[in-house]
Every structure is written in C-alpha cells, then in structure tokens.
Amino acid sequence: MATVSSGTDSTSRLGPIEFVTLVSMILAVGALSIDLMLPAFSDMRTDFGLAADSTAVTGVVSAFLFGLAAGQIPYGPLADRYGRKPMLYVGFAIYIAGAVGAALAPTLPLVLAARFVWGVGAAGPRVLGISIIRDVYEGDQMARTMSLVMAVFVFVPIIAPSLGALMLTVAPWRWLFWLCALFVVVLAAWSSRLHETQDPADRLELRLDRILDAARQVWSNRTAAGYTLAMTALFGAFVSYLATSEIIVADVFDRPDAFPLVFGGLAAVMGAALLGNARIVARYGARRLVHIGLVGYVLAATALAGLSLLTGGTPAFPIFLVGFAAMLSLHALLIPNLNTVAMNPLGRVAGTASAIIGTVSTAGGTALGAVFDRMFDGTITPLSVAFLAVGLAALGIITWTERGKLALRR
C-alpha cells in the first residue's frame, strides 16, 4: 500500500527512521509508566506496611490501565475535530500532572487515584500514536509500520525494569514517578518536529450523533468488532503477566534479583518477534498471520498449561522461561496485526475508532487480568491456564468473524 499523501506532507520534517522512533516513544509512555515501577513493588509493600507476598500493589498497574481505558474515548473525537497534535499535548499535560501527583501522594489509595489520572493522560499518546500511523499508512503497510514501531517501543520494557532497579539503589521508589514526568517533558519538545498528520478535509464536527455514528461503524463492521474482541481477550492474559511477573520470579522461583534481567530478556524476545512480523507481514498479510498465529498460540498454551499441571505449577526455571518466551512472542505477533485488521476499514473515523477499540481492549483486558491475578496461588498454573483460555476464546471469535474460513494456507 502506498503512503497516504496527506501523511507524507505532514511528516516531511521527519525521516522515516525518526518518524518510527518518535511514534514508538509516544506509544511507549504507557509501557514506561508500568514497567519502570515493577522492581519497586517490594519497596512499596514495605512503605505501606503490606505483607511481603501481598498483591495489593498490583493496583498500581490496574489503576493506571483503567485510567488508560477511560481516557481514550474523549481523545478520539477531539482528535478528529481539532487534529492530532493539539490533543497529543493535552495528553502529555495530564500525564505529567498524574505522575507528579503520584510522586507526592502519601498513601496507597491516593497513589492509585493519581495513577488513574496518570493513565487518563497516557491515553492521549496511545490514541494519537495509532491515529498518526493510520493517517500516514493503510493496509499491510500499516501493519508493517506498526510492527516496526512496536519493535522500537519494546526497547522500553527491555531496559525499564533494570533502570528502575538501578535507580532504587540510589533513590526512593517515588523518584521513578518523577523520571516518567521528565521523559514526557522531553518527548513533548521532540514532538514539535512532527507536523499535523490529519488531512484538514477529514476534520469532523464534535457532535454526539457523529460520535455515535463512528461507534456504530466500529461495531456494525464484522471485521472491526471481531478482531477488537479477540485482541481484548489476549490482552487480558498479558495484563495478568505484567501484574504478576515480579511475584512469580521472586516467590515461585525464589529469584528476586533476577527479575529485571528476566523481564527485560522476555521483552527482547517480543521485540525480535515484532521485527520478524514487520518483515513477513508484507508477504503473507496481517489477516493470515493472525489466523496462523492464533492456532500456534492455542497449541503453545496447551503445552504450557499441561506442563504446569504436571509439575505442580513449578517447572524448572529454564523451561518456564522457554514457555513464557513462546507465549509472549505470539502476543507480539498477534496484537499489532489484530489492531491493524480492526482499524483498516475505519480510516475516515480513525481517531474515534482508535479510541473505541483501545478503550474496549484495554478496559476489557484489564478486567480479565484482574480476575486472573486473584487466582494466583503461588504457582504459574493460573497464568498458564489463562493463556490457554484467552487463546481459545480469541480463536473462536476470529473463526466466527471469518465465518469459519481461516486463511491457514496461501
């Protein structure tokens, strides 16, 4: 697919490498806001007088994600009306306010409230980053660009836990919040080089009936609705992985010091999968890769769940790493392609569509992840079974969406 002409003009100040890197960092502010905090969970438990194995601090993740979900709906219609860049800066401002509020909050409930606001701010970059890509590209070229963006994006989860752990050796955990605020200040200055990507002819009036019509376009389109729901299911297991990975490595395998390396290593595996996806999606197509990937996901999840049950939920550590690397690689293959196929028919309402799809997948996935988190029993079995459950659900949804005709062959 060719680049959309308005997008080419709009990004003329940026070369392709800088464009991909900048949009990656715009999308990465959400990941940084989660992954940088994970090594601090133990210090948070101590400061707030919680038990060493308490999962209460995982609310730092879920509160942020609920804010991320709730905040996306307003950004979409506003971005379709006023353009991408103005709303991007609104998101940056709310993000900084939430991060500063969390850094200053004296109690865990107030930290969680500030994290919710923080998530509302992060929703702006999330919606606008995807909308900017959709403004500039479409079809399989969009899928390829999304994979390149996500491959750069995943660099943040690779280094964030190690950076967080390093900072904790010289500063209190609240300094991590200040670092996130500083990162966004720098990113806002860098974003001044990006021209507006929305074609002025595509500006839409800010009316309730127009917003409802955009929502109708999303949910009346079988492809958009089905692929969004499948992405939501998979995101549920991924959210649970984010929230429980620290306690799994520290308690189940008794390797707390290894957590930053393990988390970063698994993120690097995801990055490699994303780079691979960027190379093969142009040849095979995003839709076909989703179908093949979901079948592989279910097979891998079945093997992991079976292994977990056979070993009482505590397999050998290397086997655990291999199993989770396989599952996360498939997540990296599936999520950008699911998002691309869902967005492809919705170019005229890209901002609102991105917001609706993002809200549903984030809110639904976070709610599912919270359910999976409560099932934690000191083993990897609940998370392994969660991978299998969401894989079967996603495969069933896509099979229904495609009316039973999966593209597993050329």
Short mmCIF file of C-alpha atoms in Angstrom, two decimals:
data_model
loop_
_atom_site.label_atom_id
_atom_site.label_comp_id
_atom_site.label_asym_id
_atom_site.label_seq_id
_atom_site.Cartn_x
_atom_site.Cartn_y
_atom_site.Cartn_z
CA MET A 1 0.00 0.00 0.00
CA ALA A 2 1.23 3.44 -0.77
CA THR A 3 1.70 6.10 1.83
CA VAL A 4 -1.28 8.40 2.20
CA SER A 5 -0.42 11.71 0.58
CA SER A 6 -1.52 13.91 3.48
CA GLY A 7 0.62 11.89 5.83
CA THR A 8 3.65 12.22 3.58
CA ASP A 9 3.32 16.00 3.58
CA SER A 10 2.58 16.11 7.29
CA THR A 11 5.72 14.26 8.32
CA SER A 12 8.06 15.94 5.82
CA ARG A 13 10.28 17.28 8.62
CA LEU A 14 10.99 13.76 9.78
CA GLY A 15 12.84 10.98 8.01
CA PRO A 16 11.30 7.51 8.17
CA ILE A 17 13.63 6.38 10.97
CA GLU A 18 12.92 9.43 13.11
CA PHE A 19 9.18 9.11 12.43
CA VAL A 20 9.10 5.47 13.55
CA THR A 21 11.24 6.23 16.59
CA LEU A 22 9.18 9.24 17.66
CA VAL A 23 5.83 7.46 17.31
CA SER A 24 7.31 4.48 19.16
CA MET A 25 8.25 6.70 22.08
CA ILE A 26 4.80 8.34 22.02
CA LEU A 27 3.21 4.92 22.34
CA ALA A 28 5.83 3.80 24.87
CA VAL A 29 4.87 6.29 27.58
CA GLY A 30 2.25 3.83 28.79
CA ALA A 31 4.70 0.93 28.95
CA LEU A 32 7.27 3.06 30.75
CA SER A 33 4.63 4.01 33.32
CA ILE A 34 4.15 0.33 34.18
CA ASP A 35 7.44 -1.45 33.57
CA LEU A 36 9.62 1.08 35.39
CA MET A 37 7.56 0.50 38.57
CA LEU A 38 7.69 -3.30 38.71
CA PRO A 39 11.00 -3.58 40.62
CA ALA A 40 9.62 -1.13 43.21
CA PHE A 41 6.74 -3.37 44.34
CA SER A 42 8.75 -4.77 47.24
CA ASP A 43 9.68 -1.28 48.49
CA MET A 44 6.07 -0.16 48.12
CA ARG A 45 4.87 -3.09 50.23
CA THR A 46 7.37 -2.13 52.93
CA ASP A 47 6.48 1.58 52.88
CA PHE A 48 2.74 0.92 53.04
CA GLY A 49 3.01 -1.83 55.69
CA LEU A 50 1.83 -4.68 53.45
CA ALA A 51 2.76 -8.35 53.64
CA ALA A 52 5.74 -9.46 51.58
CA ASP A 53 3.52 -11.53 49.25
CA SER A 54 0.68 -9.00 49.03
CA THR A 55 -0.73 -8.36 45.56
CA ALA A 56 -2.32 -5.06 46.66
CA VAL A 57 0.45 -3.09 44.97
CA THR A 58 -0.59 -4.57 41.62
CA GLY A 59 -3.29 -1.90 41.85
CA VAL A 60 -0.55 0.47 40.66
CA VAL A 61 -0.83 -1.37 37.33
CA SER A 62 -4.60 -1.88 37.19
CA ALA A 63 -5.48 1.69 38.30
CA PHE A 64 -3.25 3.05 35.55
CA LEU A 65 -4.77 0.74 32.96
CA PHE A 66 -8.33 1.63 33.95
CA GLY A 67 -7.41 5.30 33.53
CA LEU A 68 -5.85 4.43 30.19
CA ALA A 69 -9.11 2.77 29.14
CA ALA A 70 -11.42 5.52 30.43
CA GLY A 71 -9.37 8.31 28.88
CA GLN A 72 -9.32 7.06 25.31
CA ILE A 73 -12.93 7.79 24.35
CA PRO A 74 -12.66 11.61 24.72
CA TYR A 75 -9.35 11.83 22.86
CA GLY A 76 -10.63 10.14 19.71
CA PRO A 77 -13.50 12.51 18.80
CA LEU A 78 -11.47 15.54 19.94
CA ALA A 79 -8.56 14.45 17.74
CA ASP A 80 -10.90 14.01 14.77
CA ARG A 81 -12.21 17.54 15.37
CA TYR A 82 -9.13 19.55 16.37
CA GLY A 83 -6.27 17.47 14.94
CA ARG A 84 -3.73 15.04 16.36
CA LYS A 85 -1.07 17.37 17.74
CA PRO A 86 -3.20 19.61 19.99
CA MET A 87 -4.73 16.60 21.72
CA LEU A 88 -1.35 14.94 21.98
CA TYR A 89 -0.12 17.86 24.06
CA VAL A 90 -3.27 17.76 26.21
CA GLY A 91 -2.46 14.12 26.97
CA PHE A 92 1.13 14.97 27.83
CA ALA A 93 -0.03 17.67 30.28
CA ILE A 94 -2.46 15.35 32.10
CA TYR A 95 0.19 12.62 32.17
CA ILE A 96 2.71 14.91 33.87
CA ALA A 97 0.08 16.05 36.40
CA GLY A 98 -0.75 12.44 37.28
CA ALA A 99 2.89 11.42 37.63
CA VAL A 100 3.66 14.36 39.90
CA GLY A 101 0.52 13.67 41.94
CA ALA A 102 1.52 10.03 42.42
CA ALA A 103 5.04 11.05 43.45
CA LEU A 104 3.63 13.33 46.15
CA ALA A 105 0.74 11.11 47.35
CA PRO A 106 1.23 10.00 50.99
CA THR A 107 -0.95 6.84 50.97
CA LEU A 108 -1.51 3.90 48.64
CA PRO A 109 -5.17 4.85 47.87
CA LEU A 110 -4.02 8.34 46.86
CA VAL A 111 -1.22 6.87 44.77
CA LEU A 112 -3.80 4.70 43.00
CA ALA A 113 -6.06 7.72 42.40
CA ALA A 114 -3.14 9.64 40.89
CA ARG A 115 -2.24 6.60 38.81
CA PHE A 116 -5.76 6.64 37.38
CA VAL A 117 -5.27 10.29 36.33
CA TRP A 118 -1.84 9.35 35.02
CA GLY A 119 -3.48 6.67 32.89
CA VAL A 120 -6.02 9.16 31.53
CA GLY A 121 -3.07 11.27 30.40
CA ALA A 122 -1.32 8.28 28.82
CA ALA A 123 -4.50 7.50 26.86
CA GLY A 124 -3.80 10.54 24.67
CA PRO A 125 -0.45 9.34 23.31
CA ARG A 126 -1.90 5.84 22.91
CA VAL A 127 -4.83 7.01 20.77
CA LEU A 128 -2.91 9.68 18.89
CA GLY A 129 0.09 7.47 18.13
CA ILE A 130 -2.08 4.86 16.40
CA SER A 131 -4.15 7.56 14.67
CA ILE A 132 -0.98 9.18 13.32
CA ILE A 133 0.16 5.85 11.87
CA ARG A 134 -3.29 5.30 10.32
CA ASP A 135 -3.20 8.82 8.85
CA VAL A 136 0.06 8.03 7.09
CA TYR A 137 -0.33 4.34 6.15
CA GLU A 138 -3.01 1.76 5.46
CA GLY A 139 -3.38 -1.98 4.90
CA ASP A 140 -0.35 -4.25 5.18
CA GLN A 141 1.98 -1.24 5.04
CA MET A 142 0.29 -0.03 8.23
CA ALA A 143 0.82 -3.47 9.78
CA ARG A 144 4.50 -3.40 8.79
CA THR A 145 4.94 0.11 10.22
CA MET A 146 3.06 -0.87 13.39
CA SER A 147 5.44 -3.78 13.86
CA LEU A 148 8.49 -1.55 13.35
CA VAL A 149 7.04 0.95 15.81
CA MET A 150 6.31 -1.79 18.33
CA ALA A 151 9.79 -3.26 17.89
CA VAL A 152 11.32 0.09 18.87
CA PHE A 153 8.63 0.51 21.52
CA VAL A 154 9.56 -2.80 23.14
CA PHE A 155 13.03 -1.40 23.84
CA VAL A 156 11.36 0.38 26.78
CA PRO A 157 10.22 -2.82 28.55
CA ILE A 158 13.67 -4.30 27.94
CA ILE A 159 15.52 -1.58 29.83
CA ALA A 160 12.83 -0.12 32.12
CA PRO A 161 12.92 -2.77 34.89
CA SER A 162 16.72 -2.69 35.01
CA LEU A 163 16.68 1.10 35.01
CA GLY A 164 14.10 1.07 37.79
CA ALA A 165 16.12 -1.40 39.84
CA LEU A 166 19.26 0.69 39.32
CA MET A 167 17.52 3.86 40.45
CA LEU A 168 16.21 2.09 43.55
CA THR A 169 19.79 1.52 44.68
CA VAL A 170 20.36 5.27 44.95
CA ALA A 171 16.90 6.84 45.38
CA PRO A 172 13.43 6.13 46.86
CA TRP A 173 10.84 4.47 44.67
CA ARG A 174 8.90 7.74 44.22
CA TRP A 175 11.75 9.07 42.11
CA LEU A 176 10.63 6.65 39.40
CA PHE A 177 7.46 8.72 39.05
CA TRP A 178 9.47 11.90 38.62
CA LEU A 179 11.56 10.20 35.92
CA CYS A 180 8.40 9.40 33.93
CA ALA A 181 7.31 13.04 34.12
CA LEU A 182 10.72 14.19 32.89
CA PHE A 183 10.61 11.71 30.00
CA VAL A 184 7.32 13.16 28.76
CA VAL A 185 8.60 16.73 29.04
CA VAL A 186 11.46 15.76 26.72
CA LEU A 187 9.09 13.87 24.41
CA ALA A 188 6.77 16.89 24.16
CA ALA A 189 9.70 19.02 22.98
CA TRP A 190 10.68 16.38 20.41
CA SER A 191 7.10 16.11 19.13
CA SER A 192 7.27 19.73 17.98
CA ARG A 193 9.10 18.40 14.90
CA LEU A 194 6.04 16.38 13.85
CA HIS A 195 3.61 18.18 11.56
CA GLU A 196 -0.14 17.63 11.85
CA THR A 197 -0.94 14.33 10.08
CA GLN A 198 -4.70 14.67 9.75
CA ASP A 199 -5.94 15.97 6.41
CA PRO A 200 -7.95 19.15 7.11
CA ALA A 201 -10.66 17.78 4.81
CA ASP A 202 -11.15 14.92 7.28
CA ARG A 203 -11.95 17.18 10.26
CA LEU A 204 -15.22 16.03 11.80
CA GLU A 205 -17.66 18.05 13.86
CA LEU A 206 -17.73 17.43 17.59
CA ARG A 207 -21.32 16.19 17.82
CA LEU A 208 -22.78 13.33 19.81
CA ASP A 209 -24.57 11.89 16.80
CA ARG A 210 -21.29 11.88 14.85
CA ILE A 211 -19.50 10.10 17.69
CA LEU A 212 -22.31 7.57 17.97
CA ASP A 213 -22.16 7.05 14.22
CA ALA A 214 -18.41 6.35 14.43
CA ALA A 215 -19.10 3.85 17.21
CA ARG A 216 -21.79 2.28 15.04
CA GLN A 217 -19.26 1.95 12.21
CA VAL A 218 -16.91 0.08 14.54
CA TRP A 219 -19.48 -2.32 15.95
CA SER A 220 -21.51 -2.85 12.80
CA ASN A 221 -18.39 -3.85 10.90
CA ARG A 222 -17.94 -7.58 11.50
CA THR A 223 -14.19 -7.43 10.97
CA ALA A 224 -13.57 -4.45 13.24
CA ALA A 225 -15.76 -5.82 16.03
CA GLY A 226 -14.47 -9.38 15.89
CA TYR A 227 -10.79 -8.52 15.79
CA THR A 228 -11.25 -5.99 18.60
CA LEU A 229 -12.87 -8.60 20.86
CA ALA A 230 -10.15 -11.15 20.07
CA MET A 231 -7.49 -8.56 20.93
CA THR A 232 -9.32 -7.84 24.19
CA ALA A 233 -9.19 -11.49 25.22
CA LEU A 234 -5.46 -11.78 24.55
CA PHE A 235 -4.75 -8.52 26.35
CA GLY A 236 -6.34 -9.96 29.49
CA ALA A 237 -3.66 -12.60 29.85
CA PHE A 238 -0.92 -10.11 29.01
CA VAL A 239 -2.12 -7.70 31.72
CA SER A 240 -2.03 -10.54 34.25
CA TYR A 241 1.51 -11.36 33.15
CA LEU A 242 2.56 -7.74 33.71
CA ALA A 243 0.98 -7.62 37.17
CA THR A 244 2.23 -10.99 38.45
CA SER A 245 5.60 -11.43 36.71
CA GLU A 246 7.51 -9.86 39.60
CA ILE A 247 5.95 -12.09 42.26
CA ILE A 248 6.29 -15.19 40.04
CA VAL A 249 10.02 -14.69 39.56
CA ALA A 250 10.59 -13.62 43.17
CA ASP A 251 8.35 -16.07 45.04
CA VAL A 252 7.60 -19.03 42.80
CA PHE A 253 11.21 -19.38 41.61
CA ASP A 254 12.93 -17.56 44.51
CA ARG A 255 14.98 -15.32 42.19
CA PRO A 256 14.03 -11.73 43.14
CA ASP A 257 17.34 -10.27 41.99
CA ALA A 258 16.93 -11.83 38.56
CA PHE A 259 13.58 -10.16 37.82
CA PRO A 260 14.86 -7.15 35.81
CA LEU A 261 17.01 -9.44 33.66
CA VAL A 262 14.19 -11.97 33.16
CA PHE A 263 11.58 -9.33 32.33
CA GLY A 264 13.95 -7.48 30.02
CA GLY A 265 15.01 -10.69 28.32
CA LEU A 266 11.42 -11.73 27.64
CA ALA A 267 10.72 -8.23 26.33
CA ALA A 268 13.71 -8.60 24.00
CA VAL A 269 12.20 -11.83 22.68
CA MET A 270 8.98 -9.92 21.99
CA GLY A 271 10.99 -7.26 20.19
CA ALA A 272 12.60 -9.88 17.96
CA ALA A 273 9.16 -11.30 17.16
CA LEU A 274 7.90 -7.83 16.25
CA LEU A 275 10.85 -7.26 13.91
CA GLY A 276 10.13 -10.63 12.32
CA ASN A 277 6.50 -9.67 11.89
CA ALA A 278 7.49 -6.44 10.17
CA ARG A 279 9.42 -8.47 7.60
CA ILE A 280 6.83 -11.16 6.90
CA VAL A 281 3.54 -9.26 7.11
CA ALA A 282 4.06 -7.67 3.68
CA ARG A 283 4.45 -11.14 2.19
CA TYR A 284 1.69 -13.03 3.97
CA GLY A 285 -0.73 -10.30 5.05
CA ALA A 286 -1.88 -9.30 8.53
CA ARG A 287 -5.09 -11.32 8.37
CA ARG A 288 -3.42 -14.60 7.51
CA LEU A 289 -0.74 -14.10 10.16
CA VAL A 290 -3.47 -13.63 12.78
CA HIS A 291 -5.12 -16.90 11.79
CA ILE A 292 -1.90 -18.90 11.79
CA GLY A 293 -0.68 -17.18 14.95
CA LEU A 294 -3.85 -17.98 16.90
CA VAL A 295 -3.63 -21.67 16.06
CA GLY A 296 0.02 -21.65 17.19
CA TYR A 297 -0.96 -19.71 20.33
CA VAL A 298 -3.53 -22.30 21.36
CA LEU A 299 -1.09 -25.17 20.75
CA ALA A 300 1.70 -23.47 22.74
CA ALA A 301 -0.67 -22.54 25.58
CA THR A 302 -1.95 -26.11 25.75
CA ALA A 303 1.61 -27.40 26.10
CA LEU A 304 2.45 -24.79 28.77
CA ALA A 305 -0.71 -25.45 30.80
CA GLY A 306 -0.16 -29.21 30.61
CA LEU A 307 3.45 -28.85 31.72
CA SER A 308 2.42 -26.62 34.59
CA LEU A 309 -0.20 -29.09 35.81
CA LEU A 310 2.26 -32.00 35.57
CA THR A 311 4.90 -30.16 37.64
CA GLY A 312 2.58 -28.75 40.28
CA GLY A 313 2.90 -25.27 38.84
CA THR A 314 6.65 -25.01 39.38
CA PRO A 315 8.53 -26.35 36.36
CA ALA A 316 12.27 -25.99 36.06
CA PHE A 317 13.20 -22.34 35.66
CA PRO A 318 14.69 -22.70 32.14
CA ILE A 319 11.54 -24.48 30.98
CA PHE A 320 9.42 -21.68 32.45
CA LEU A 321 11.49 -19.14 30.51
CA VAL A 322 11.12 -21.04 27.23
CA GLY A 323 7.37 -21.45 27.68
CA PHE A 324 6.74 -17.81 28.53
CA ALA A 325 9.05 -16.65 25.75
CA ALA A 326 6.94 -18.63 23.28
CA MET A 327 3.67 -17.16 24.58
CA LEU A 328 4.94 -13.58 24.60
CA SER A 329 6.40 -13.96 21.10
CA LEU A 330 2.97 -14.98 19.85
CA HIS A 331 1.44 -11.99 21.66
CA ALA A 332 3.91 -9.77 19.81
CA LEU A 333 2.90 -11.36 16.52
CA LEU A 334 -0.84 -11.15 17.13
CA ILE A 335 -1.57 -7.81 18.82
CA PRO A 336 -0.32 -5.38 16.10
CA ASN A 337 -1.92 -7.45 13.35
CA LEU A 338 -5.24 -7.73 15.19
CA ASN A 339 -5.20 -3.96 15.71
CA THR A 340 -4.34 -3.33 12.06
CA VAL A 341 -7.12 -5.52 10.67
CA ALA A 342 -9.63 -3.96 13.08
CA MET A 343 -8.61 -0.40 12.12
CA ASN A 344 -8.27 -0.92 8.36
CA PRO A 345 -11.95 -0.37 7.40
CA LEU A 346 -12.24 2.73 9.62
CA GLY A 347 -9.90 5.28 8.03
CA ARG A 348 -12.46 8.11 7.89
CA VAL A 349 -13.01 7.95 11.66
CA ALA A 350 -9.53 6.79 12.63
CA GLY A 351 -9.25 8.87 15.80
CA THR A 352 -12.61 7.88 17.26
CA ALA A 353 -12.22 4.29 16.06
CA SER A 354 -8.78 4.03 17.65
CA ALA A 355 -10.23 5.37 20.89
CA ILE A 356 -13.15 2.94 20.91
CA ILE A 357 -11.02 -0.06 20.03
CA GLY A 358 -8.38 0.97 22.57
CA THR A 359 -10.94 1.54 25.30
CA VAL A 360 -12.65 -1.80 24.81
CA SER A 361 -9.43 -3.81 24.56
CA THR A 362 -7.76 -2.04 27.49
CA ALA A 363 -10.75 -1.97 29.85
CA GLY A 364 -11.87 -5.48 28.98
CA GLY A 365 -8.33 -6.83 29.13
CA THR A 366 -7.63 -5.11 32.44
CA ALA A 367 -10.82 -6.53 33.97
CA LEU A 368 -9.90 -10.02 32.75
CA GLY A 369 -6.36 -9.57 34.04
CA ALA A 370 -7.66 -8.58 37.49
CA VAL A 371 -9.69 -11.80 37.59
CA PHE A 372 -6.62 -13.84 36.64
CA ASP A 373 -4.50 -12.00 39.24
CA ARG A 374 -6.85 -13.07 42.04
CA MET A 375 -6.34 -16.69 41.01
CA PHE A 376 -2.61 -16.54 41.82
CA ASP A 377 -1.80 -19.46 44.13
CA GLY A 378 1.98 -19.37 44.38
CA THR A 379 2.47 -21.23 41.08
CA ILE A 380 2.42 -20.43 37.35
CA THR A 381 -0.66 -22.62 36.79
CA PRO A 382 -3.31 -19.84 36.91
CA LEU A 383 -1.46 -17.71 34.38
CA SER A 384 -0.74 -20.70 32.14
CA VAL A 385 -4.41 -21.67 32.15
CA ALA A 386 -5.31 -18.02 31.47
CA PHE A 387 -3.12 -18.06 28.34
CA LEU A 388 -4.99 -21.15 27.13
CA ALA A 389 -8.44 -19.75 27.96
CA VAL A 390 -7.92 -16.45 26.14
CA GLY A 391 -6.31 -18.22 23.19
CA LEU A 392 -9.32 -20.48 22.74
CA ALA A 393 -11.67 -17.51 23.13
CA ALA A 394 -9.77 -15.42 20.56
CA LEU A 395 -9.59 -18.29 18.07
CA GLY A 396 -13.33 -18.88 18.46
CA ILE A 397 -14.12 -15.19 17.92
CA ILE A 398 -11.96 -14.95 14.81
CA THR A 399 -13.43 -18.17 13.40
CA TRP A 400 -16.90 -16.65 13.87
CA THR A 401 -15.77 -13.35 12.35
CA GLU A 402 -14.41 -15.10 9.26
CA ARG A 403 -17.47 -17.35 9.04
CA GLY A 404 -15.34 -20.43 9.62
CA LYS A 405 -12.91 -19.71 6.79
CA LEU A 406 -9.45 -19.23 8.30
CA ALA A 407 -6.63 -18.39 5.90
CA LEU A 408 -4.15 -21.05 7.03
CA ARG A 409 -2.84 -21.71 3.53
CA ARG A 410 -1.83 -19.47 0.65
#
